[in-house]
Amino acid sequence: MKKNNNLFLISFILFFQAQDLYSNEAYYYWELACTARKDKLNYILPKVMKRHAIDMWIIIDKGRGSEPLYQDFGPATSYGSGIIIFTDRGGERVERAILGGEGGMVEDCGAFDIFSDPNNIRKFVSERDPIRIGINYSTANELMQMEGRHAVDGLSFTDYSNLKKELGEKYSSRLVSAELLISDFRSERVIGEIIEFSKVASTTIRLIERALSNEVITIGKTTQIDVGWWLEEKRQELGFERGWQPTVYLSPPDGIEIFNSNRVVRAGDVMQIDWGIGKNNYFTDLKRFAYVLEKNETEIPSWVQKAFANSIDVRNIIQKNVKPGKTGEVILEELRKQVRDAGYIYTELERPSNVPGIEVNIGMHSAGNLGHDQGGSIFAIYPIRKKYIVQPNSIISVEFIVFTPVDEWNGKKVPVNIEENALITERGIEWIHPPQSRVLIIR
C-alpha cells in the first residue's frame, strides 16, 4: 500500500509540474516551434532533398541571427546552433546532425539525431560520401534583389572559405547552391505552421481594423503618422516583431494617393493600411480598406461599394484559378487572360493610367516566415522567384489592385488595394483567415 501511495504522490507532483510548465508562455511557444520543426523535417525535407538531388545540406549558424534560417532549426542563441548537417542516406528519414552549438533547448526538442564535435566535420562528411552538398548561397547575378533573397544566402564568405578548407578538395568540389531546396522546404507547410501563422494573421487583422475606426481616428485631427504609431505601440505591447512599418494610404477625391504623411484624415477619403507583424518565426503581410463618411452620409456611398465589389469579383477569379504545380510566371499569364476575359483591363503598373475602364494589377508573393518569402511567387517584378514552381500547401499573399473610375471623382480611379494571406492547395486557394468582405467605416 505504501508503494502505491508513493506512486500516487509522484504522479501528483509530475502532473502539477507539467501544469506549471504549460502555463509558461515561453515553454508553450518553444514546444509549438519544436512540433512544427519535427513535422517539417519528417515530411517536407526528405522529398525536397530528393527533388533537387542534394545528398547533404550544410548550414552554418554562428549565432546572433547571422543565419536567416536559424529559427527553422532551433531557438535564437548568441552562439548559434553550430554546423547543421542533413544527409539523405537512402531511407525515408533524413539524418539530422549538429556539430557544435549550445545544445540545451535544441537537444531537448528531439528534432536532431546526432550531436558531435565540429572538428569532426571532414570525417563526418567523408563517411557519408555525398555526391552533391547544398550550402546556403544565392545564384542571383544582380547586386540588389527583392527582399527575401537573404533567406537562401546566409553563408558568409569567411564560412564558405573555411568550409572548403575543412572539407578538402574532394568534397569542396561538390558544393552547390541550396537555393531551390530552401525555397521548396520553406514553401510547403505542415499543419502546425498553418495554425500558428493564422494566429498572427488574426491579430494583424484585428489591429488594422481597430486602426481604421473611430477608436483611433478623429476626422480632421488624426494624421496618417498618428495611425502608424498607434499600430506600432500596440505591436510592441503585445510582444510581436515588426514585419513592415505600417503604410497608411489616403486617397482623396482628386485621386492622388498620399501615404505616411502628416496629412489629417478628412471626410470623403478612401483609407487603406498595409502592415505585417511576426511571432515565433511567422510574419504576415495584410491590407484593409476603409471609407471616411462625409457629414451628410450615414452609410457607404454606392461608388465606394462599386469599387470594392469589383475587387471581390477579381478576388473570386484569382481564387478559382490558382493551383500549385506550375511556375508563378505561367500562373500569372493565365490570370492576366482570365481578368481580361472578365472585362477588365490588365495593367503592369501599380498606379492608374488614363486608359478608359477598370484596371487590374496582380502581384502575389510567397509568405510565411517572411512577409515576402523565398518561395514561388506570382509577381512580374520577381525575376527569379516567378520562375519557381508554386508548391502545394504554400502560404501566399493574394495581393492585387483594382482601379475603378467613378463620376464622383470626375472620372478618376478609386484604388482598392487588396492583400490577404492564403494557402494554395490542390483544390485552389483556401483562406487562412476570413478575407475582407465589407468596407470598413470611419465616421
Coordinates of C-alpha atoms in Angstrom, one line a residue:
M1 CA 0.0 0.0 0.0
K2 CA 2.9 2.3 0.8
K3 CA 4.4 1.7 -2.7
N4 CA 1.1 2.7 -4.3
N5 CA 0.9 5.8 -2.2
N6 CA 4.4 6.8 -3.3
L7 CA 3.5 6.3 -6.9
F8 CA 0.4 8.4 -6.5
L9 CA 2.4 11.2 -4.8
I10 CA 5.0 11.1 -7.7
S11 CA 2.2 11.2 -10.3
F12 CA 0.5 14.1 -8.5
I13 CA 3.8 16.1 -8.3
L14 CA 4.6 15.4 -12.0
F15 CA 1.1 16.4 -13.1
F16 CA 1.3 19.8 -11.4
Q17 CA 4.8 20.3 -12.6
A18 CA 3.5 19.8 -16.1
Q19 CA 0.7 22.2 -15.5
D20 CA 3.2 24.8 -14.3
L21 CA 5.3 24.2 -17.4
Y22 CA 2.4 24.5 -19.8
S23 CA 1.3 27.8 -18.1
N24 CA 4.8 29.2 -19.0
E25 CA 4.3 31.1 -22.3
A26 CA 7.9 30.8 -23.3
Y27 CA 7.8 27.0 -22.9
Y28 CA 4.5 26.8 -24.9
Y29 CA 5.9 28.7 -27.9
W30 CA 9.1 26.7 -27.8
E31 CA 7.1 23.4 -27.9
L32 CA 5.0 24.7 -30.7
A33 CA 8.1 25.5 -32.7
C34 CA 9.6 22.1 -31.9
T35 CA 6.4 20.3 -33.1
A36 CA 6.3 22.1 -36.4
R37 CA 10.1 21.7 -36.8
K38 CA 9.9 17.9 -36.4
D39 CA 7.0 17.6 -38.8
K40 CA 8.8 19.7 -41.3
L41 CA 12.0 17.6 -41.1
N42 CA 10.0 14.4 -41.2
Y43 CA 7.6 15.2 -44.1
I44 CA 9.0 18.0 -46.2
L45 CA 12.8 17.8 -46.1
P46 CA 13.2 14.3 -47.5
K47 CA 11.2 14.9 -50.6
V48 CA 12.8 18.3 -51.4
M49 CA 16.3 16.9 -51.0
K50 CA 15.4 14.2 -53.4
R51 CA 13.6 16.6 -55.8
H52 CA 16.8 18.7 -56.1
A53 CA 19.3 15.8 -56.0
I54 CA 21.0 17.1 -52.9
D55 CA 22.5 14.3 -50.8
M56 CA 23.7 16.6 -48.0
W57 CA 22.7 20.0 -46.8
I58 CA 25.1 22.0 -44.6
I59 CA 24.0 25.1 -42.7
I60 CA 26.5 27.1 -40.5
D61 CA 24.7 29.0 -37.8
K62 CA 27.3 31.0 -35.8
G63 CA 24.6 32.9 -33.8
R64 CA 23.1 36.3 -33.3
G65 CA 20.8 35.9 -36.2
S66 CA 23.6 35.7 -38.8
E67 CA 21.9 32.7 -40.4
P68 CA 18.5 33.7 -41.8
L69 CA 17.1 30.2 -41.3
Y70 CA 18.2 29.8 -37.7
Q71 CA 14.6 29.7 -36.3
D72 CA 13.8 26.8 -38.7
F73 CA 16.2 24.6 -36.8
G74 CA 16.5 25.9 -33.3
P75 CA 15.8 28.8 -30.9
A76 CA 17.8 32.1 -31.1
T77 CA 21.1 31.9 -29.3
S78 CA 24.3 34.0 -29.1
Y79 CA 26.5 31.1 -30.0
G80 CA 24.2 29.7 -32.7
S81 CA 23.3 26.0 -33.3
G82 CA 26.6 25.2 -34.8
I83 CA 27.1 23.3 -38.1
I84 CA 23.8 21.7 -39.0
I85 CA 24.0 18.8 -41.4
F86 CA 21.2 16.9 -43.1
T87 CA 22.1 13.8 -45.0
D88 CA 19.9 11.7 -47.3
R89 CA 21.2 8.2 -46.7
G90 CA 18.6 6.5 -48.8
G91 CA 15.8 5.9 -46.2
E92 CA 12.6 7.7 -45.6
R93 CA 14.1 9.8 -42.8
V94 CA 16.8 12.3 -43.4
E95 CA 19.7 12.0 -40.9
R96 CA 19.9 15.2 -38.8
A97 CA 23.2 16.2 -37.1
I98 CA 24.6 19.2 -35.3
L99 CA 28.3 19.7 -34.9
G100 CA 29.0 22.2 -32.1
G101 CA 26.4 24.7 -30.9
E102 CA 25.0 25.1 -27.4
G103 CA 22.7 22.1 -27.2
G104 CA 20.2 22.7 -24.4
M105 CA 16.8 23.5 -25.9
V106 CA 17.9 22.2 -29.4
E107 CA 18.7 18.8 -27.9
D108 CA 15.6 18.8 -25.7
C109 CA 13.4 19.4 -28.8
G110 CA 14.2 16.0 -30.2
A111 CA 14.4 17.1 -33.8
F112 CA 18.1 16.0 -34.3
D113 CA 19.7 12.6 -34.1
I114 CA 23.4 13.3 -33.7
F115 CA 25.4 15.9 -31.7
S116 CA 29.1 15.9 -32.3
D117 CA 32.3 18.0 -32.3
P118 CA 32.7 20.5 -35.2
N119 CA 36.3 19.4 -35.6
N120 CA 35.0 16.1 -36.9
I121 CA 33.3 17.6 -40.0
R122 CA 35.7 16.1 -42.6
K123 CA 35.4 12.6 -41.1
F124 CA 31.7 13.0 -40.8
V125 CA 31.3 14.1 -44.4
S126 CA 33.7 11.5 -45.8
E127 CA 31.9 8.7 -44.1
R128 CA 28.7 9.6 -45.8
D129 CA 30.4 10.4 -49.2
P130 CA 27.7 12.8 -50.6
I131 CA 27.8 13.5 -54.4
R132 CA 26.1 16.9 -54.1
I133 CA 26.4 19.1 -51.0
G134 CA 24.0 22.0 -50.7
I135 CA 25.1 25.2 -49.0
N136 CA 23.3 28.5 -48.4
Y137 CA 24.2 30.9 -51.2
S138 CA 22.2 32.5 -53.9
T139 CA 22.8 32.2 -57.7
A140 CA 21.4 35.7 -58.3
N141 CA 23.7 37.7 -60.6
E142 CA 22.4 41.1 -59.6
L143 CA 23.9 43.2 -56.7
M144 CA 20.5 44.1 -55.2
Q145 CA 17.5 41.7 -55.3
M146 CA 14.0 41.8 -53.9
E147 CA 13.5 41.2 -50.2
G148 CA 13.5 37.6 -49.2
R149 CA 16.6 36.6 -51.1
H150 CA 18.7 36.7 -48.0
A151 CA 16.9 33.6 -46.8
V152 CA 18.9 31.5 -49.2
D153 CA 22.1 33.5 -48.9
G154 CA 23.1 33.0 -45.3
L155 CA 26.6 31.6 -45.8
S156 CA 29.3 34.3 -45.3
F157 CA 32.4 34.4 -47.4
T158 CA 34.5 33.5 -44.3
D159 CA 32.5 30.5 -43.5
Y160 CA 32.5 29.4 -47.2
S161 CA 36.3 29.6 -47.4
N162 CA 36.8 27.8 -44.1
L163 CA 34.3 25.1 -45.0
K164 CA 36.1 24.4 -48.3
K165 CA 39.4 24.2 -46.4
E166 CA 37.9 21.8 -43.8
L167 CA 36.3 19.5 -46.4
G168 CA 39.3 19.3 -48.7
E169 CA 39.3 19.4 -52.5
K170 CA 37.3 16.2 -53.0
Y171 CA 34.2 17.4 -51.1
S172 CA 34.6 21.1 -51.6
S173 CA 34.3 20.5 -55.4
R174 CA 30.9 19.0 -54.7
L175 CA 29.4 22.1 -53.1
V176 CA 26.3 23.5 -54.9
S177 CA 23.7 26.2 -54.1
A178 CA 20.8 25.0 -51.9
E179 CA 18.6 27.9 -53.2
L180 CA 15.8 25.8 -54.7
L181 CA 15.9 23.3 -51.9
I182 CA 15.4 26.1 -49.4
S183 CA 12.6 27.7 -51.4
D184 CA 10.7 24.4 -51.5
F185 CA 11.5 23.5 -47.9
R186 CA 10.1 26.8 -46.7
S187 CA 7.2 26.9 -49.1
E188 CA 5.3 23.7 -48.3
R189 CA 3.7 24.0 -44.9
V190 CA 2.8 21.5 -42.2
I191 CA -0.4 21.9 -40.1
G192 CA 1.4 23.3 -37.1
E193 CA 2.9 26.2 -39.2
I194 CA -0.5 27.0 -40.7
I195 CA -2.2 27.2 -37.3
E196 CA 0.5 29.4 -35.8
F197 CA 0.5 31.7 -38.9
S198 CA -3.3 32.0 -38.7
K199 CA -3.0 33.3 -35.1
V200 CA -0.5 36.0 -36.1
A201 CA -2.8 36.9 -39.1
S202 CA -5.8 37.2 -36.8
T203 CA -4.0 39.6 -34.5
T204 CA -2.8 41.6 -37.5
I205 CA -6.3 42.0 -38.9
R206 CA -7.9 43.0 -35.6
L207 CA -5.3 45.7 -35.1
I208 CA -5.6 47.1 -38.6
E209 CA -9.4 47.2 -38.3
R210 CA -9.2 48.9 -35.0
A211 CA -6.8 51.4 -36.5
L212 CA -9.3 52.1 -39.3
S213 CA -12.0 53.1 -36.8
N214 CA -13.1 55.9 -34.6
E215 CA -11.3 54.2 -31.7
V216 CA -8.1 55.7 -33.3
I217 CA -9.3 58.2 -35.8
T218 CA -10.9 61.6 -35.2
I219 CA -11.8 63.1 -38.6
G220 CA -9.9 66.4 -39.2
K221 CA -7.5 65.8 -36.4
T222 CA -5.7 62.4 -36.6
T223 CA -2.8 62.1 -39.1
Q224 CA -1.6 59.2 -41.1
I225 CA 1.5 59.2 -38.9
D226 CA -0.6 59.1 -35.8
V227 CA -2.3 55.9 -37.1
G228 CA 1.0 54.3 -37.9
W229 CA 2.4 55.0 -34.4
W230 CA -0.7 53.6 -32.8
L231 CA -0.2 50.3 -34.6
E232 CA 3.5 50.3 -33.6
E233 CA 2.6 50.9 -30.0
K234 CA 0.1 48.0 -30.0
R235 CA 2.5 45.7 -31.7
Q236 CA 5.1 46.4 -29.0
E237 CA 2.6 46.0 -26.2
L238 CA 1.5 42.6 -27.5
G239 CA 5.1 41.3 -27.9
F240 CA 5.1 41.0 -31.7
E241 CA 8.0 41.7 -34.0
R242 CA 7.9 44.3 -36.8
G243 CA 7.4 42.8 -40.3
W244 CA 6.9 46.1 -42.0
Q245 CA 6.5 49.6 -40.7
P246 CA 2.8 50.5 -41.1
T247 CA 1.9 52.0 -44.5
V248 CA -1.2 54.2 -44.2
Y249 CA -2.7 55.3 -47.5
L250 CA -5.2 58.1 -48.1
S251 CA -6.9 58.6 -51.5
P252 CA -8.8 61.9 -51.6
P253 CA -11.3 62.8 -54.4
D254 CA -8.6 64.2 -56.5
G255 CA -7.3 60.7 -56.9
I256 CA -3.7 61.5 -55.8
E257 CA -2.7 58.9 -53.2
I258 CA -0.8 60.1 -50.1
F259 CA 1.0 57.8 -47.7
N260 CA 2.7 58.1 -44.3
S261 CA 2.4 61.9 -44.1
N262 CA 1.2 64.4 -41.5
R263 CA -1.9 64.9 -43.6
V264 CA -5.0 64.6 -41.4
V265 CA -7.8 62.2 -42.2
R266 CA -10.7 64.0 -43.9
A267 CA -14.3 63.2 -44.7
G268 CA -14.6 61.6 -48.2
D269 CA -11.1 60.0 -48.0
V270 CA -10.6 56.4 -49.1
M271 CA -8.2 55.0 -46.5
Q272 CA -6.1 51.8 -46.5
I273 CA -3.4 50.2 -44.4
D274 CA -0.6 47.7 -45.4
W275 CA 1.1 46.1 -42.5
G276 CA 2.7 42.9 -41.2
I277 CA 3.9 41.6 -37.8
G278 CA 5.6 38.5 -36.6
K279 CA 5.8 36.0 -33.8
N280 CA 7.6 32.6 -33.3
N281 CA 9.1 32.8 -36.9
Y282 CA 5.8 33.6 -38.7
F283 CA 5.2 37.0 -40.4
T284 CA 2.1 38.4 -42.0
D285 CA 1.5 40.9 -44.8
L286 CA -2.0 42.2 -45.0
K287 CA -4.2 45.2 -46.1
R288 CA -7.6 46.5 -45.2
F289 CA -9.8 49.1 -47.0
A290 CA -12.0 51.8 -45.4
Y291 CA -14.0 54.9 -46.2
V292 CA -14.4 58.1 -44.2
L293 CA -18.0 59.2 -44.3
E294 CA -19.0 62.7 -45.4
K295 CA -21.1 64.7 -42.8
N296 CA -24.3 64.1 -44.7
E297 CA -23.6 60.3 -45.2
T298 CA -24.9 57.6 -42.9
E299 CA -23.7 54.6 -45.0
I300 CA -21.1 53.7 -47.6
P301 CA -22.0 55.5 -50.9
S302 CA -22.7 53.4 -54.0
W303 CA -19.5 54.4 -55.8
V304 CA -17.3 53.1 -53.0
Q305 CA -19.4 49.9 -52.8
K306 CA -19.0 49.5 -56.6
A307 CA -15.2 49.9 -56.4
F308 CA -15.0 47.3 -53.6
A309 CA -17.4 44.9 -55.3
N310 CA -15.0 45.0 -58.3
S311 CA -12.2 43.9 -56.1
I312 CA -14.3 41.0 -54.7
D313 CA -15.0 39.9 -58.3
V314 CA -11.3 39.9 -59.1
R315 CA -10.6 38.0 -55.9
N316 CA -13.0 35.3 -56.9
I317 CA -11.3 35.0 -60.3
I318 CA -8.0 34.5 -58.6
Q319 CA -9.3 32.1 -56.0
K320 CA -10.9 29.8 -58.7
N321 CA -7.9 29.8 -61.0
V322 CA -4.7 29.5 -58.9
K323 CA -3.4 26.0 -58.1
P324 CA 0.1 24.6 -57.4
G325 CA 2.3 22.7 -59.7
K326 CA 3.2 25.5 -62.3
T327 CA 5.7 28.3 -62.2
G328 CA 4.5 31.7 -60.9
E329 CA 5.2 33.1 -64.3
V330 CA 2.8 30.7 -66.0
I331 CA 0.0 31.2 -63.4
L332 CA 0.3 35.0 -63.7
E333 CA -0.1 34.8 -67.5
E334 CA -3.2 32.7 -67.1
L335 CA -4.6 35.2 -64.6
R336 CA -4.0 38.1 -67.0
K337 CA -6.1 36.3 -69.6
Q338 CA -8.9 35.5 -67.2
V339 CA -9.0 39.0 -65.9
R340 CA -9.2 40.4 -69.5
D341 CA -11.9 37.8 -70.4
A342 CA -13.9 39.1 -67.4
G343 CA -13.9 42.6 -69.0
Y344 CA -11.1 44.3 -67.0
I345 CA -8.0 45.9 -68.4
Y346 CA -4.8 44.3 -67.1
T347 CA -2.0 46.7 -66.2
E348 CA 1.6 46.0 -65.2
L349 CA 1.6 49.3 -63.3
E350 CA 0.7 49.7 -59.6
R351 CA -1.0 53.0 -60.3
P352 CA -3.9 54.0 -62.6
S353 CA -3.5 55.2 -66.2
N354 CA -5.6 57.3 -68.5
V355 CA -6.9 54.2 -70.3
P356 CA -10.7 54.1 -70.1
G357 CA -12.2 51.2 -68.0
I358 CA -11.4 49.3 -64.8
E359 CA -7.8 48.4 -64.4
V360 CA -6.3 45.4 -62.5
N361 CA -2.8 44.7 -61.4
I362 CA -1.9 41.4 -59.7
G363 CA 1.3 40.7 -57.8
M364 CA 1.2 37.8 -55.4
H365 CA 4.2 36.7 -53.4
S366 CA 5.2 33.8 -51.2
A367 CA 4.7 34.5 -47.4
G368 CA 5.0 32.7 -44.1
N369 CA 8.4 33.0 -42.3
L370 CA 8.9 36.4 -44.0
G371 CA 6.3 38.9 -45.3
H372 CA 7.9 38.4 -48.7
D373 CA 9.2 34.9 -48.5
Q374 CA 11.6 32.9 -50.8
G375 CA 9.1 30.6 -52.4
G376 CA 7.5 30.6 -55.9
S377 CA 5.7 33.9 -56.5
I378 CA 3.0 35.1 -58.9
F379 CA 4.6 38.5 -59.4
A380 CA 6.1 40.0 -62.5
I381 CA 8.7 42.1 -60.6
Y382 CA 10.4 39.0 -59.1
P383 CA 12.8 37.9 -62.0
I384 CA 13.9 34.7 -60.2
R385 CA 11.0 33.6 -57.9
K386 CA 8.4 33.9 -60.6
K387 CA 10.3 31.0 -62.3
Y388 CA 9.9 28.7 -59.3
I389 CA 7.2 26.2 -59.2
V390 CA 4.4 27.2 -56.8
Q391 CA 4.3 24.3 -54.3
P392 CA 1.2 22.8 -52.8
N393 CA 0.3 23.8 -49.2
S394 CA 2.3 27.0 -49.5
I395 CA 1.3 30.3 -48.0
I396 CA 0.9 33.2 -50.4
S397 CA -0.2 36.8 -50.2
V398 CA -3.2 37.2 -52.5
E399 CA -2.3 40.8 -53.5
F400 CA -3.8 42.9 -56.3
I401 CA -5.1 46.4 -57.0
V402 CA -8.4 47.3 -58.8
F403 CA -8.7 50.9 -60.2
T404 CA -12.4 51.8 -60.8
P405 CA -13.2 55.2 -62.5
V406 CA -16.1 57.0 -60.7
D407 CA -18.1 60.1 -61.6
E408 CA -17.8 61.4 -58.0
W409 CA -14.0 61.8 -58.6
N410 CA -14.6 63.3 -62.1
G411 CA -13.7 60.1 -63.8
K412 CA -10.5 59.5 -61.8
K413 CA -10.0 55.9 -60.5
V414 CA -10.5 54.7 -56.9
P415 CA -7.7 52.3 -55.9
V416 CA -8.7 49.3 -53.9
N417 CA -5.6 47.6 -52.6
I418 CA -6.3 44.0 -51.6
E419 CA -3.9 41.7 -49.7
E420 CA -5.0 38.5 -47.9
N421 CA -2.8 35.6 -46.7
A422 CA -4.0 32.3 -48.0
L423 CA -2.9 28.7 -48.6
I424 CA -2.5 27.3 -52.1
T425 CA -3.7 23.7 -52.1
E426 CA -4.6 21.2 -54.8
R427 CA -8.2 22.4 -54.5
G428 CA -7.1 26.0 -55.1
I429 CA -6.8 29.0 -52.7
E430 CA -8.1 28.4 -49.2
W431 CA -8.3 31.2 -46.7
I432 CA -6.1 31.1 -43.6
H433 CA -8.2 33.9 -42.1
P434 CA -11.5 35.5 -43.2
P435 CA -10.9 37.8 -46.2
Q436 CA -12.3 41.3 -46.0
S437 CA -16.0 41.1 -47.0
R438 CA -17.2 44.7 -46.4
V439 CA -15.9 48.3 -46.5
L440 CA -14.8 49.5 -43.1
I441 CA -16.5 52.7 -42.0
I442 CA -14.9 55.7 -40.3
R443 CA -17.5 58.3 -39.1

